[in-house]
Coordinates of C-alpha atoms and ligand atoms in Angstrom, one line a residue:
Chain A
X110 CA -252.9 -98.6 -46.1
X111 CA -250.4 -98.0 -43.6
X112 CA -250.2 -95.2 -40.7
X113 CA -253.1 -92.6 -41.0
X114 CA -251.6 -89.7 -41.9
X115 CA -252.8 -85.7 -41.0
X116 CA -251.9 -82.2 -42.2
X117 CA -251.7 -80.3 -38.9
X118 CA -250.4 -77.0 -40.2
X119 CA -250.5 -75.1 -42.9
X120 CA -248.9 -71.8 -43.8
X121 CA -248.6 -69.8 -46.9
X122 CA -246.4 -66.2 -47.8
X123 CA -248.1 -63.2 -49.0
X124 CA -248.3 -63.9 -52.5
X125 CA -247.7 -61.3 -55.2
X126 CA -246.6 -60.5 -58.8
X127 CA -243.1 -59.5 -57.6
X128 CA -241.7 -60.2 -53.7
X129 CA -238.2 -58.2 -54.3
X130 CA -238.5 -58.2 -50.4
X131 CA -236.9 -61.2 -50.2
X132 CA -234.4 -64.2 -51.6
X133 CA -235.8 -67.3 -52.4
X134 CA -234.4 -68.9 -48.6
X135 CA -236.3 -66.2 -46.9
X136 CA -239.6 -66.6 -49.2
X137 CA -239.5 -70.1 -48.0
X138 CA -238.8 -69.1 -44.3
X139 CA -242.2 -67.5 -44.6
X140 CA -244.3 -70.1 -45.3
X141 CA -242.4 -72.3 -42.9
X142 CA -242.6 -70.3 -40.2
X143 CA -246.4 -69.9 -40.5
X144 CA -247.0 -73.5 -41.0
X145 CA -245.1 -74.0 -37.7
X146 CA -246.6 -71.9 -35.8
X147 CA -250.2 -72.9 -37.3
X148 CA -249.3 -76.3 -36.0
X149 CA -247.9 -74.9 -32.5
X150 CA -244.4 -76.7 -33.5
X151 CA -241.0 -76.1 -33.2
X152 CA -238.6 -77.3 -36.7
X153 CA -237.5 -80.1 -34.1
X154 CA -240.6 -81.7 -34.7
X155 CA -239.8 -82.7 -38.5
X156 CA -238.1 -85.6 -39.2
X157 CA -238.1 -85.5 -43.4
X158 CA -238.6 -82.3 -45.8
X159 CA -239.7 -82.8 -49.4
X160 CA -239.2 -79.7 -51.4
X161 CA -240.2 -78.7 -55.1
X162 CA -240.5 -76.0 -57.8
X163 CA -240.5 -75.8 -61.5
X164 CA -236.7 -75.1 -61.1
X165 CA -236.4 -73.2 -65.1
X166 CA -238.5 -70.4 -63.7
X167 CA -235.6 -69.1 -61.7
X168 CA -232.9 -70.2 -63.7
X169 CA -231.0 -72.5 -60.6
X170 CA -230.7 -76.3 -60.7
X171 CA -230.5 -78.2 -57.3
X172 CA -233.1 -75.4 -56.3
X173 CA -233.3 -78.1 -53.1
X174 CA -229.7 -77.1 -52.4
X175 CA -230.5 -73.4 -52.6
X176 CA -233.9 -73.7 -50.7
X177 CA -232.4 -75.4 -47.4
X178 CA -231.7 -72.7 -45.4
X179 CA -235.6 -71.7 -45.6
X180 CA -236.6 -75.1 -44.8
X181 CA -234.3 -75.8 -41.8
X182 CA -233.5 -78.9 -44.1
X183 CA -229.9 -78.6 -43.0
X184 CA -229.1 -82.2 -41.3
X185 CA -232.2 -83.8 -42.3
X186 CA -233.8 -86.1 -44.8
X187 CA -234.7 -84.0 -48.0
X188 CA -236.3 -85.1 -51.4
X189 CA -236.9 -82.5 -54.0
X190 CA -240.1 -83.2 -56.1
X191 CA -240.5 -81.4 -59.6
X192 CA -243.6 -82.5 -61.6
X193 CA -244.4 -78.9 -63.3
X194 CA -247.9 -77.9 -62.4
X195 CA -248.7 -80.9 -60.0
X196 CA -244.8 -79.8 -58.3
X197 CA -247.6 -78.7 -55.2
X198 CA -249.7 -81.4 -55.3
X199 CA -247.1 -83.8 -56.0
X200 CA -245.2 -82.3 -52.7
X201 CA -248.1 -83.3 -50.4
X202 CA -248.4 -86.8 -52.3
X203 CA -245.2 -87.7 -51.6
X204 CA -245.4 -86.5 -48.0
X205 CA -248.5 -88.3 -47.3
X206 CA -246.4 -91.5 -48.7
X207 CA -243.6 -90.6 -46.7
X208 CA -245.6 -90.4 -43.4
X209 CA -248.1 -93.8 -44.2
X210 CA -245.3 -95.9 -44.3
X211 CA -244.3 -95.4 -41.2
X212 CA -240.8 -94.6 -42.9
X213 CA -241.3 -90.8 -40.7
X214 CA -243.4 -89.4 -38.7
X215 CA -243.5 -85.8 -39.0
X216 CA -243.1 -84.6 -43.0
X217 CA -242.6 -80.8 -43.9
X218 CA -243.7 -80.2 -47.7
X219 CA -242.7 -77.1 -49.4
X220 CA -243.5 -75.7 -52.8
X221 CA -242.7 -72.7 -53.7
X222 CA -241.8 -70.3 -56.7
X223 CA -240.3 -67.2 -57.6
X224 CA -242.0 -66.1 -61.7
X225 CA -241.1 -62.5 -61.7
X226 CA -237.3 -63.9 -61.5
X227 CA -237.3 -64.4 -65.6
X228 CA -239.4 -61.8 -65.8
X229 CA -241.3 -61.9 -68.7
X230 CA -240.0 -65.6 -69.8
X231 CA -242.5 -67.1 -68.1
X232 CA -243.5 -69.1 -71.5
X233 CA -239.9 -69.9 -72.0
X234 CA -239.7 -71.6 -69.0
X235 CA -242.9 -73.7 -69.4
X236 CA -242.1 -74.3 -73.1
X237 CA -239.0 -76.0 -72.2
X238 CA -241.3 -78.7 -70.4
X239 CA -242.3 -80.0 -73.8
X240 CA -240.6 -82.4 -75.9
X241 CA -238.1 -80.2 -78.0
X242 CA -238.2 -82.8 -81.6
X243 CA -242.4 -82.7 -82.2
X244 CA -243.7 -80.1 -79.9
X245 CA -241.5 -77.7 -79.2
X246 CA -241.2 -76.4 -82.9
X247 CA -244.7 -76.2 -83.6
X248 CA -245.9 -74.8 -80.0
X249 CA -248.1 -72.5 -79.3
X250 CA -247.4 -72.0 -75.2
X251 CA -248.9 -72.3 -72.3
X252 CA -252.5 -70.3 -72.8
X253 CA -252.7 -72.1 -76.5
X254 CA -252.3 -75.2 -75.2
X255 CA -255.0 -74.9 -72.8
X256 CA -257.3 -72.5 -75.4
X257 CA -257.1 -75.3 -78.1
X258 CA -259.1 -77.2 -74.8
X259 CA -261.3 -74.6 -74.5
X260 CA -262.4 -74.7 -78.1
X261 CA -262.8 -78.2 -77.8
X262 CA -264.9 -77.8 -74.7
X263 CA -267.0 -75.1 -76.1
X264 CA -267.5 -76.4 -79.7
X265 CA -269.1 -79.4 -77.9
X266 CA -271.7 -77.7 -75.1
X267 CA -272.1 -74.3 -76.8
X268 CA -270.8 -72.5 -73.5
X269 CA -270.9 -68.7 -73.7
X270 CA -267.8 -66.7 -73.3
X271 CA -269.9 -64.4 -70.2
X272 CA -270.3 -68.2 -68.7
X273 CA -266.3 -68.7 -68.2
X274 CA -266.1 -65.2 -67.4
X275 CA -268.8 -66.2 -64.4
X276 CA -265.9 -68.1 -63.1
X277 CA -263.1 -65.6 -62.4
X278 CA -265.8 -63.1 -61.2
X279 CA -266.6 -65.6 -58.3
X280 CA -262.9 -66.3 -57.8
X281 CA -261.8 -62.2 -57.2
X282 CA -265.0 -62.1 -55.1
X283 CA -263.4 -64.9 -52.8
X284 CA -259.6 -63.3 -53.2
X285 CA -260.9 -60.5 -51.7
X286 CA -261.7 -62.4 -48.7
X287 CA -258.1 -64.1 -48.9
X288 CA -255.2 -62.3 -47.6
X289 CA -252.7 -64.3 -48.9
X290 CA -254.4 -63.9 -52.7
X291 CA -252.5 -62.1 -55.3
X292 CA -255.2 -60.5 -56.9
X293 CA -257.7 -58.9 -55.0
X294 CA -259.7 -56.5 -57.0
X295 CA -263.2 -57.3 -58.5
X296 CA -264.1 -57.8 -61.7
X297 CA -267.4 -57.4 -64.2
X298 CA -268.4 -59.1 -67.1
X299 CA -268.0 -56.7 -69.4
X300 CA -264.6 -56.3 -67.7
X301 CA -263.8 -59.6 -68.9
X302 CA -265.3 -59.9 -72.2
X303 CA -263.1 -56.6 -72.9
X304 CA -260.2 -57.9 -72.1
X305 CA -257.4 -58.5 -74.7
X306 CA -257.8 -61.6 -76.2
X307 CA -255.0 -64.2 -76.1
X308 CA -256.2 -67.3 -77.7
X309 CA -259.5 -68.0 -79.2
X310 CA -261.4 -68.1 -76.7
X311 CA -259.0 -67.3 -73.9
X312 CA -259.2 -63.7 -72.7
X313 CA -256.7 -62.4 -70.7
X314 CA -259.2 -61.9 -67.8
X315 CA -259.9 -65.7 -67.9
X316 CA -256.1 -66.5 -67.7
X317 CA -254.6 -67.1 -64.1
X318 CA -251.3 -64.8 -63.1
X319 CA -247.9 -65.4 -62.2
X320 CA -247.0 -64.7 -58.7
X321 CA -244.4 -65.0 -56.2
X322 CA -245.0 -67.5 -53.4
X323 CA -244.5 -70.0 -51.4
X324 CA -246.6 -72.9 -49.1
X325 CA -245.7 -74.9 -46.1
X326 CA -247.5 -77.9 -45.2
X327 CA -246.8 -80.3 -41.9
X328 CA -248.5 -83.7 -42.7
X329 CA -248.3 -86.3 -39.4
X330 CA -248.9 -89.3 -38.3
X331 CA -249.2 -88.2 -34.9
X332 CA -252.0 -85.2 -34.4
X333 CA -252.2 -85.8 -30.3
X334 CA -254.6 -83.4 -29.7
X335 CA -253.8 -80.7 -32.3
X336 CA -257.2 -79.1 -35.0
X337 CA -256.1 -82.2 -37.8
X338 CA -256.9 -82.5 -41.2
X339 CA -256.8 -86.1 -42.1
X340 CA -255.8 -87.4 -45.5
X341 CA -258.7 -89.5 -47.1
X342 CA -258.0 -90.1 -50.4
X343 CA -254.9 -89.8 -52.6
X344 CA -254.7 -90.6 -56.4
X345 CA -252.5 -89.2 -59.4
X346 CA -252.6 -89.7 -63.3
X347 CA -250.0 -89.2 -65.7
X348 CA -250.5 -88.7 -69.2
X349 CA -249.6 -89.5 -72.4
X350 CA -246.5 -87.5 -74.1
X351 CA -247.9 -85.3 -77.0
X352 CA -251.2 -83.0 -77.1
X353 CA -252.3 -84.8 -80.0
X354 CA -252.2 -88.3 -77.9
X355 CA -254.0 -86.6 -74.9
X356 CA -256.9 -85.6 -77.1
X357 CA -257.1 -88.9 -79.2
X358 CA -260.7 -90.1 -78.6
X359 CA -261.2 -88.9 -75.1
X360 CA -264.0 -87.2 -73.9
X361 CA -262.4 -84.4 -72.3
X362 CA -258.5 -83.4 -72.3
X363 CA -258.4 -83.9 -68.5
X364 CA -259.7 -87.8 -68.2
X365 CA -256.5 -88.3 -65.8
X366 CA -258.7 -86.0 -63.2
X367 CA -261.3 -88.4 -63.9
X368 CA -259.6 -91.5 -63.0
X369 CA -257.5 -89.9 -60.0
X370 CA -260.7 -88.9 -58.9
X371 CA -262.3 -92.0 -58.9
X372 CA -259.2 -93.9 -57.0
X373 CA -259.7 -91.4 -54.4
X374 CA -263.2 -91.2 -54.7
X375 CA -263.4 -94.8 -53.4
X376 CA -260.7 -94.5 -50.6
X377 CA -262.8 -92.2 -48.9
X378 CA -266.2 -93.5 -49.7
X379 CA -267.1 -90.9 -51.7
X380 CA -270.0 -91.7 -54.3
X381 CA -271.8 -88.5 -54.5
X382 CA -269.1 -85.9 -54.6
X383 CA -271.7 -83.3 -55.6
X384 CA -273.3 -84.0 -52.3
X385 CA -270.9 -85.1 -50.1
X386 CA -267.9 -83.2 -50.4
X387 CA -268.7 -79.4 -48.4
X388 CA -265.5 -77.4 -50.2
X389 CA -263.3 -77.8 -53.6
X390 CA -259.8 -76.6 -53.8
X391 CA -259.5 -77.0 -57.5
X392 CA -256.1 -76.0 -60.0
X393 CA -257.8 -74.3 -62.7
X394 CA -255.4 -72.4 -64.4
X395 CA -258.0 -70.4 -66.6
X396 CA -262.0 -69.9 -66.6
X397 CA -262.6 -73.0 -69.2
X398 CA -260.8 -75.2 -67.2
X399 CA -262.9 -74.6 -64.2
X400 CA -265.6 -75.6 -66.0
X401 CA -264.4 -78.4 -68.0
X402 CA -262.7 -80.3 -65.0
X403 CA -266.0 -79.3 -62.4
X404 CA -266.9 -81.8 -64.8
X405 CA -264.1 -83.8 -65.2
X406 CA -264.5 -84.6 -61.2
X407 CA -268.2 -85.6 -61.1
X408 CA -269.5 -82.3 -59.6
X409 CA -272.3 -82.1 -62.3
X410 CA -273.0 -83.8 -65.9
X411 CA -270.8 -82.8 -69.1
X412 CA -272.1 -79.6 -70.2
X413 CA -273.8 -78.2 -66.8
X414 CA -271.0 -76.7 -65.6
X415 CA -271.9 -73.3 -66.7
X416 CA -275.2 -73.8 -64.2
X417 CA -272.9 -74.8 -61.7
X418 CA -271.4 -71.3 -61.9
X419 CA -273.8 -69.4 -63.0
X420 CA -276.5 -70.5 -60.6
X421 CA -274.4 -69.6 -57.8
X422 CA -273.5 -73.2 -56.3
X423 CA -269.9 -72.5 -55.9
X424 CA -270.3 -69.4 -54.3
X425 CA -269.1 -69.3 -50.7
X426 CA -272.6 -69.0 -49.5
X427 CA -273.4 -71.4 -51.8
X428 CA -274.6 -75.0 -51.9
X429 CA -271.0 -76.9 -53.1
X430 CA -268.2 -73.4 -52.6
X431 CA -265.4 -73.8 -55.1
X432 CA -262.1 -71.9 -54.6
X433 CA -262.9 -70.2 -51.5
X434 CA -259.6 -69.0 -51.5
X435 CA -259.5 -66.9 -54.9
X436 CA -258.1 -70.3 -56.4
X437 CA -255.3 -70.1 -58.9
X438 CA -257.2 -67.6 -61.0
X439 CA -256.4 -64.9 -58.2
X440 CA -252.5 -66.6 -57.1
X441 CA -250.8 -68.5 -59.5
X442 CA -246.6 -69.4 -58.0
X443 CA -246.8 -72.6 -59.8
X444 CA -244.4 -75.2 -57.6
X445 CA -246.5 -73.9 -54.7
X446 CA -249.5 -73.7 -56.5
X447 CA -251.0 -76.9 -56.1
X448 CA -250.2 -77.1 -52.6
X449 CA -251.9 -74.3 -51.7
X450 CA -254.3 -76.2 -52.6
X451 CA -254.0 -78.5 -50.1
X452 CA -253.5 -76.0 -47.4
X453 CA -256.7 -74.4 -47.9
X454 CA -258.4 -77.8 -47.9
X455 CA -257.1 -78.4 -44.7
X456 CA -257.7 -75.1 -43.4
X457 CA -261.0 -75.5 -44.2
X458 CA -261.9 -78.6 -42.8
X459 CA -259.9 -77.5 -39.6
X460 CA -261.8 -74.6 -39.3
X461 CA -259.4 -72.0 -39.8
X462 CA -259.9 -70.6 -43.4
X463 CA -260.7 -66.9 -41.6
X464 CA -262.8 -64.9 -43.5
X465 CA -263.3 -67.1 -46.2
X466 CA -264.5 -70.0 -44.6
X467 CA -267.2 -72.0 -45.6
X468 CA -269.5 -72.9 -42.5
X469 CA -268.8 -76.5 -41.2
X470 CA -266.9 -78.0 -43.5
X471 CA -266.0 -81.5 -43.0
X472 CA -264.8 -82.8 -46.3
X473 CA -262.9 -80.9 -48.6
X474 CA -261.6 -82.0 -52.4
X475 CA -258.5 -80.9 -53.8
X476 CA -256.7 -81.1 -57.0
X477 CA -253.8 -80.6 -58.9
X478 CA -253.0 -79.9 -62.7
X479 CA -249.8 -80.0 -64.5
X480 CA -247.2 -81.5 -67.6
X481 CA -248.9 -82.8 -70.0
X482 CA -252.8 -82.7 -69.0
X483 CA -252.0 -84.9 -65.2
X484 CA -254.1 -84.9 -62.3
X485 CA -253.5 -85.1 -58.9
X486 CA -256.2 -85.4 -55.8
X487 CA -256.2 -85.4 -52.2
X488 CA -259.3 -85.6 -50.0
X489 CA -259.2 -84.2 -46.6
X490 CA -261.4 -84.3 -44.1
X491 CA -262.3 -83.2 -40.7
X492 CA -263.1 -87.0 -38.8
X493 CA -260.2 -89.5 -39.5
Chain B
X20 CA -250.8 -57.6 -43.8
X21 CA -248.7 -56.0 -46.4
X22 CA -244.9 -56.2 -47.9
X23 CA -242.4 -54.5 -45.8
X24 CA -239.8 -52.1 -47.9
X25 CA -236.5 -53.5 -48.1
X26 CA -233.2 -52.6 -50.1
X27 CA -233.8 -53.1 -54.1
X28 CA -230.3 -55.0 -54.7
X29 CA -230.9 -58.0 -57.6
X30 CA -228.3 -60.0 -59.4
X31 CA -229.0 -59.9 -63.1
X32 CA -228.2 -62.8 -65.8
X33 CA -228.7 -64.5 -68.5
X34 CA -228.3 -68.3 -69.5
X35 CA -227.5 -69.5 -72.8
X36 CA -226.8 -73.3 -73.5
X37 CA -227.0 -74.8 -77.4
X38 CA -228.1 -78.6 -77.3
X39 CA -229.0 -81.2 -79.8
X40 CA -231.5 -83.9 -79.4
X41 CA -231.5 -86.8 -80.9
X42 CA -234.7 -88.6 -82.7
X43 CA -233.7 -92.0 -81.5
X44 CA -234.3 -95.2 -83.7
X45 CA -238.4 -94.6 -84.4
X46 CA -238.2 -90.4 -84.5
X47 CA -235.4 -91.3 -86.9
X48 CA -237.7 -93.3 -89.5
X49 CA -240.0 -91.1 -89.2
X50 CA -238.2 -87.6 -90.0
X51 CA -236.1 -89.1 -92.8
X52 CA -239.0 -90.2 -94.7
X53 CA -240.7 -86.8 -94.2
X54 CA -237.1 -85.1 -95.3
X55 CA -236.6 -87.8 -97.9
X56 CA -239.8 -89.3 -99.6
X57 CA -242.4 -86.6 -98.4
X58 CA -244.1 -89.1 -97.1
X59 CA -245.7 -88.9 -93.4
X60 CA -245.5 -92.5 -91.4
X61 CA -247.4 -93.9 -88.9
X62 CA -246.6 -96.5 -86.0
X63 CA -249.0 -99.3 -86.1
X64 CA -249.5 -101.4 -83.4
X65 CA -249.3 -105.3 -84.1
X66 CA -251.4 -105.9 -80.8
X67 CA -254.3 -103.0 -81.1
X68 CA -253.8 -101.6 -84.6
X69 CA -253.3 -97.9 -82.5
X70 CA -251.4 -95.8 -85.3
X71 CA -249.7 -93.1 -83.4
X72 CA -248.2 -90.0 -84.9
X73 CA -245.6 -88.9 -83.7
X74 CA -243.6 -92.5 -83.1
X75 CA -242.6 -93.7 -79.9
X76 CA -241.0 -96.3 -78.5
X77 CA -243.8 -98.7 -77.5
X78 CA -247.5 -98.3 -78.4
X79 CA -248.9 -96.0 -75.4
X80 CA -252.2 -98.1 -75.0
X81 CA -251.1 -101.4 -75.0
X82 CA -247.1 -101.4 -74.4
X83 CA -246.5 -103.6 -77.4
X84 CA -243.4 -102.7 -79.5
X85 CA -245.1 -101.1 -82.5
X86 CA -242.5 -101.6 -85.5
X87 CA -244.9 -101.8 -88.3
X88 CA -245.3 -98.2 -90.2
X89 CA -247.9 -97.1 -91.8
X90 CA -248.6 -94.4 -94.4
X91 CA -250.6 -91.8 -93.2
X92 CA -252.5 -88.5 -94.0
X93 CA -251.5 -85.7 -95.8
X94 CA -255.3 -85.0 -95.0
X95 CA -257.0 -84.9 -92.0
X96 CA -259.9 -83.8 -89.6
X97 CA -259.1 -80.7 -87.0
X98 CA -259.8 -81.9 -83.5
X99 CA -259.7 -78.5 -81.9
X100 CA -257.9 -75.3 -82.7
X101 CA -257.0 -71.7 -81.2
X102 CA -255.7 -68.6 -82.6
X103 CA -253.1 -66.7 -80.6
X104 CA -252.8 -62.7 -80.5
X105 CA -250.1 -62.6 -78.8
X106 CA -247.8 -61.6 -81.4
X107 CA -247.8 -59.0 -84.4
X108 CA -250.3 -60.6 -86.4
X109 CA -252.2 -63.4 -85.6
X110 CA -251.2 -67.2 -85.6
X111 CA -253.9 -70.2 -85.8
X112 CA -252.8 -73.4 -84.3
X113 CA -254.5 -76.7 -84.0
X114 CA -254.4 -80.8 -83.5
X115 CA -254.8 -82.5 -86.8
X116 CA -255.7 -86.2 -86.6
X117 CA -254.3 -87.7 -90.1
X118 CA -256.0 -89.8 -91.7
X119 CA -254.9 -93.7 -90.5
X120 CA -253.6 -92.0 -87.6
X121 CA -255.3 -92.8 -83.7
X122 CA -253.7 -89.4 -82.7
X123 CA -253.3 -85.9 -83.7
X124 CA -250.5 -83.7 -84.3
X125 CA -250.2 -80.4 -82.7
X126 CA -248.9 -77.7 -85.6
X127 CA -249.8 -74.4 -87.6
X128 CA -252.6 -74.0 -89.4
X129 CA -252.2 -71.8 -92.9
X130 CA -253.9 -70.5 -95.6
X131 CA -257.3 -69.7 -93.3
X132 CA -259.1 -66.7 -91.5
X133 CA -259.7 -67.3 -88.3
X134 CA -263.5 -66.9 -89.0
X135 CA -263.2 -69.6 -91.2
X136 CA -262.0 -72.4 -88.9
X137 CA -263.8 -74.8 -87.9
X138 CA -263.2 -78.2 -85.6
X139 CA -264.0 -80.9 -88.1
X140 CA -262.9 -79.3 -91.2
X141 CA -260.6 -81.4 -93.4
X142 CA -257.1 -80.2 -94.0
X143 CA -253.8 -80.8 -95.6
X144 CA -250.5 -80.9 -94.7
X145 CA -248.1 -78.0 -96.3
X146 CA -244.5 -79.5 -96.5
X147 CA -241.8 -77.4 -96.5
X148 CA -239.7 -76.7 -99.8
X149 CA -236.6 -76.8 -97.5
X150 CA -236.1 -80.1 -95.6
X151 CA -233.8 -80.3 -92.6
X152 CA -235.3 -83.7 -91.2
X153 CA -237.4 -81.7 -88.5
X154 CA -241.1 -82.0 -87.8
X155 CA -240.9 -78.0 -89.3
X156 CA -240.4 -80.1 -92.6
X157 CA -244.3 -80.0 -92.2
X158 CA -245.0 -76.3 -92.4
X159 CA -248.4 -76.8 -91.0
X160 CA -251.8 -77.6 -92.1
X161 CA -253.8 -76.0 -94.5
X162 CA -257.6 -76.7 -95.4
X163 CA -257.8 -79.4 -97.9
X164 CA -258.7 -78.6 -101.6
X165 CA -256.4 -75.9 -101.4
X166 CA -254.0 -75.7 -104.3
X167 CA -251.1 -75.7 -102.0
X168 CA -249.1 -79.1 -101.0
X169 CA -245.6 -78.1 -100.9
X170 CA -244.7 -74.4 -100.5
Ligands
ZN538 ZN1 -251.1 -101.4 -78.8

C-alpha cells in the first residue's frame, strides 16, 4: 500500500510530574530537537508536521497554534490530531498515512502534554470527553471507568490482586533503566496491596501517573542509509459511544485491540504474535489492563495473563519483554503518551533503546488506548 | 540527566463557560417519558431487534434507523461494578443491562454494601421524586426486591 514508510528518529523530553522549567513551545523543542538529532537531521528535512494533545488538560484551544514555535511548523504543512488517549498513537498513524501516499516525504509527529497545568483537574478534563446528557451525570471518572473493567475481568478468571500488582513491579524495574521515565523508584507487593484504594479493585499503586512530556517522531519514506524502523502494520478501532454499549456481550471491554490487532497482524504476517514479535510497547493505563489487553492482543489465552507476568515472560530478560521502557505505568503525558510508544518500538528495533534494550530485537508491537475503549497498533520492525 | 532550575514565573486562571445540550429528536423521547410516564424506553432495531439504552440516532450494529421503542427494565442484571474511595464516603457505581435492553447503562448503585455487590445480581431502578427530564431522573440502581422504587 503505497510508499514504504520508516521512523528514523525518535526523541522524547524528560518526563516528570511537573516541568515548570519550561512553556509548552520549549517542552516541544525538546523532543524535537532529540528526534532530530537521533535521526542526524536538520528541521529542513520535514516537509509536513502533525501535532496533537488532549487540548482541555491545559486549558488552550488551537493548542497547534500555540505549539508551532516548538515544532518549527512555522511555514509548513501542519495538522493537529486530538483523539484523547490514542492523541500519540493516532499522531504516528496519520504520519505513516501522510508519508505512504507519497503526498510527503519526510513527516514530523509530535504529541505532547502538559497535566500538572490544571493541576489537580486532571478528571475534569478527561470527564469532559464523555457525552455530557447520559454519562456525564452518572460518571464515575477516569480510574472507575477502567476499575468497573477490572471487576469484570477478575470476576471472570479469579485473578489475585498481588497478580496486577506483578505488573507495575516489572514496569518500575524497567523505569529504572529508562531515563526519560517519570517514575523511577521500585516497588513491592505489599507496597502495592497497601496502597490506598481508589476503585474496587484499583489501588492507587496499580494506577498510571500524570506527567509532563512530550515525544518527537520522524517517519520517512526515504531512510538512505540511516538505523530505520520500518512500519509493518497499522490498524485502529473505534468504539461504540456509551460504556454500557462497549460492554454489551463482548468478551472483553477492549475487543477494538482485538480487531486492530488482527488488521495489523496480517499486514505484517504476523500469526504467532507470542512467538514472533521480540518486544511490546503496550498503553496500559493501570495493572488490570495490562493483563486484560496482553490478552486482548493474542499474547496468551483469556485468563493466562497473570502467568505471563508472573512467570517472568515479560521481563526484560525474559522470553516476550513487555514495556521495556517503564510503559505508561511509570510516564503517563497522555497526547504523547501513545507515541512514546512508538518511539520505544522503534528504538528498539533500531537498536538504540540504551540500557533498556532487549537483545536483538527485530519486531516490535505497539499499541495505543484511548476515548471510549479504542485501539490503535503499529508494528515496527527492523527489515523492511 | 536532570531538570535545570529556572525562574518559577506562572500565569494563573481559571475558565468558566455555562452550556446547554440538547437531547436531539431520540434523547428527547426518551427523557420525557422517564420525566413524564416513569417509564424507561428502549430503541429497537427493525433490522436486528438490538434494543439500545440510551437512544441514538441509528442502531450501532447494523446502521438501520431504529424508530420502534420499546419498554424496558426497571430491573436488570449488573454487568460489572466498582466502588470509588475517592471521596468522603464511599460511592458504588456499575453497568446495569435492563431487562429488553442489548446494552447497559452506566449509573449509581444504592441501597447496597459494597461487600454485598455482586456482578449478576438483579437490581432496580430508583427514580427520582423530582424530574427535570435528565438521565438523573433515574437516581440509580438499587438491588431488586428492595422496597424502594421512587425515592
Ligand atoms: Zn440493527
Amino acid at each position: 500500500m503505497g510508499e514504504r514508510v520508516a521512523i528514523v528518529g525518535a526523541g522524547q523530553t524528560l518526563h516528570r510530574s511537573r516541568r515548570l522549567d519550561v512553556s509548552a513551545p520549549e517542552l516541544i523543542d525538546e523532543a524535537v530537537q532529540a528526534a532530530l538529532t537521533d535521526a542526524g537531521m536538520g528541521p529542513d528535512g520535514i516537509d509536513a508536521i502533525v501535532v496533537g494533545n488532549m487540548e482541555h488538560f491545559e486549558g488552550i484551544h488551537l493548542s497547534d497554534l500555540w505549539a508551532v514555535e516548538g515544532t518549527g511548523g512555522v511555514g509548513k504543512p501542519q495538522l493537529k490530531i486530538a483523539t484523547g488517549g490514542t492523541t500519540g498513537s493516532s499522531l504516528s498513524q496519520a504520519a505513516y498515512y501522510l508519508v505512504a501516499s507519497g503526498a510527503f516525504r519526510t513527516v514530523l509527529a509530535v504529541g505532547w502534554e502538559r497535566l500538572s497545568d490544571s493541576e489537580g483537574e486532571t478528571t475534569t478534563g478527561i470527564v469532559t470527553a464523555f457525552d455530557p446528557i447520559y454519562e456525564r451525570p452518572t460518571l464515575a471518572g477516569a480510574v472507575s471507568g477502567l476499575a468497573i473493567m477490572a471487576c469484570q475481568y477478575q470476576s471472570k478468571y479469579g485473578t489475585r490482586p498481588e497478580d496486577a500488582a506483578e505488573v507495575v513491579i516489572q514496569a518500575r524495574e524497567n523505569a529504572l533503566r529508562n531515563p526519560h521515565a517519570h517514575l523511577r523508584k521500585p516497588v513491592t507487593t505489599a507496597e502495592v496491596l497497601a496502597s490506598p484504594m481508589l476503585s474496587t479493585p484499583m489501588r492507587y499503586l496499580d494506577m498510571c501517573p500524570t506527567s509532563d512530556g512530550a515525544a518527537a517522531v520522524l517517519f520517512t519514506s526515504r531512510p538512505g542509509d540511516r538505523s530505520a524502523a520500518w512500519v509493518r502494520g497499522v490498524s485502529g478501532a473505534h468504539n461504540h459511544v456509551y460504556l454500557g454499549d462497549v460492554a454489551e456481550g463482548a468478551a472483553s471491554f477492549l475487543n477494538t485491540l482485538t480487531i486492530a490487532a488482527e488488521r495489523a497482524y496480517k499486514q505484517a504476517g504476523v500469526t504467532s504474535p507470542r512467538e514472533q514479535f521480540d518486544v511490546v510497547e503496550m498503553y496500559e493505563p493501570c495493572t488490570w489492563a495490562a493483563l486484560e489487553w496482553a490478552e486482548s492482543l493474542g499474547l496468551c489465552a483469556k485468563g493466562q495473563a497473570a502467568r505471563l507476568w508472573g512467570e517472568g515472560t515479560t521481563r526484560l530478560d525474559g522470553d516476550l519483554p513487555v514495556n521495556p521502557s517503564g510503559g505508561v505505568l511509570c510516564t503517563n503525558p497522555i497526547g504523547a503518551t501513545g507515541l512514546v510508544r512508538v518511539a520505544e518500538g522503534s528504538l528498539q528495533v533500531r537498536g538504540r533503546a540504551g540500557e533498556r534494550q532487549v537483545d536483538g530485537a527485530r519486531l516490535a508491537l505497539t499499541t495505543g488506548f484511548g476515548g471510549s475503549f479504542w485501539s490503535e497498533v503499529m508494528i515496527l520492525g527492523r527489515d523492511a | 540527566m536532570d531538570i535545570p532550575d529556572v525562574e518559577p514565573v506562572a500565569v494563573e486562571g481559571r475558565i468558566r463557560i455555562p452550556y446547554r445540550w440538547p437531547a436531539g429528536k431520540a434523547g428527547g423521547r426518551f427523557l420525557a417519558a422517564l420525566r413524564d410516564e416513569s417509564r424507561l424506553l428502549g430503541q429497537r432495531c427493525p433490522k436486528c431487534a438490538r434494543v439500545a439504552v440510551p437512544p441514538r440516532p441509528r442502531c450501532l450494529s447494523c446502521g438501520a434507523v431504529a424508530d420502534e421503542w420499546v419498554p424496558v427494565g426497571p430491573e436488570g442484571e449488573l454487568v460489572s461494578w466498582t466502588v470509588a474511595r475517592g471521596g468522603p464516603a464511599p460511592v458504588a457505581w456499575g453497568l446495569v443491562r435492563l431487562d429488553g435492553a442489548d446494552t447497559g447503562v452506566l449509573h449509581r448503585l444504592l441501597d447496597v454494601a459494597p461487600e454485598a455487590l455482586k456482578s449478576g445480581m438483579r437490581m432496580r431502578a430508583v427514580l427520582d421524586g423530582r424530574r427535570t427530564g435528565q438521565i438523573t431522573d433515574i437516581a440509580g440502581f438499587a438491588p431488586a426486591g428492595g422496597a424502594t422504587c421512587n425515592r
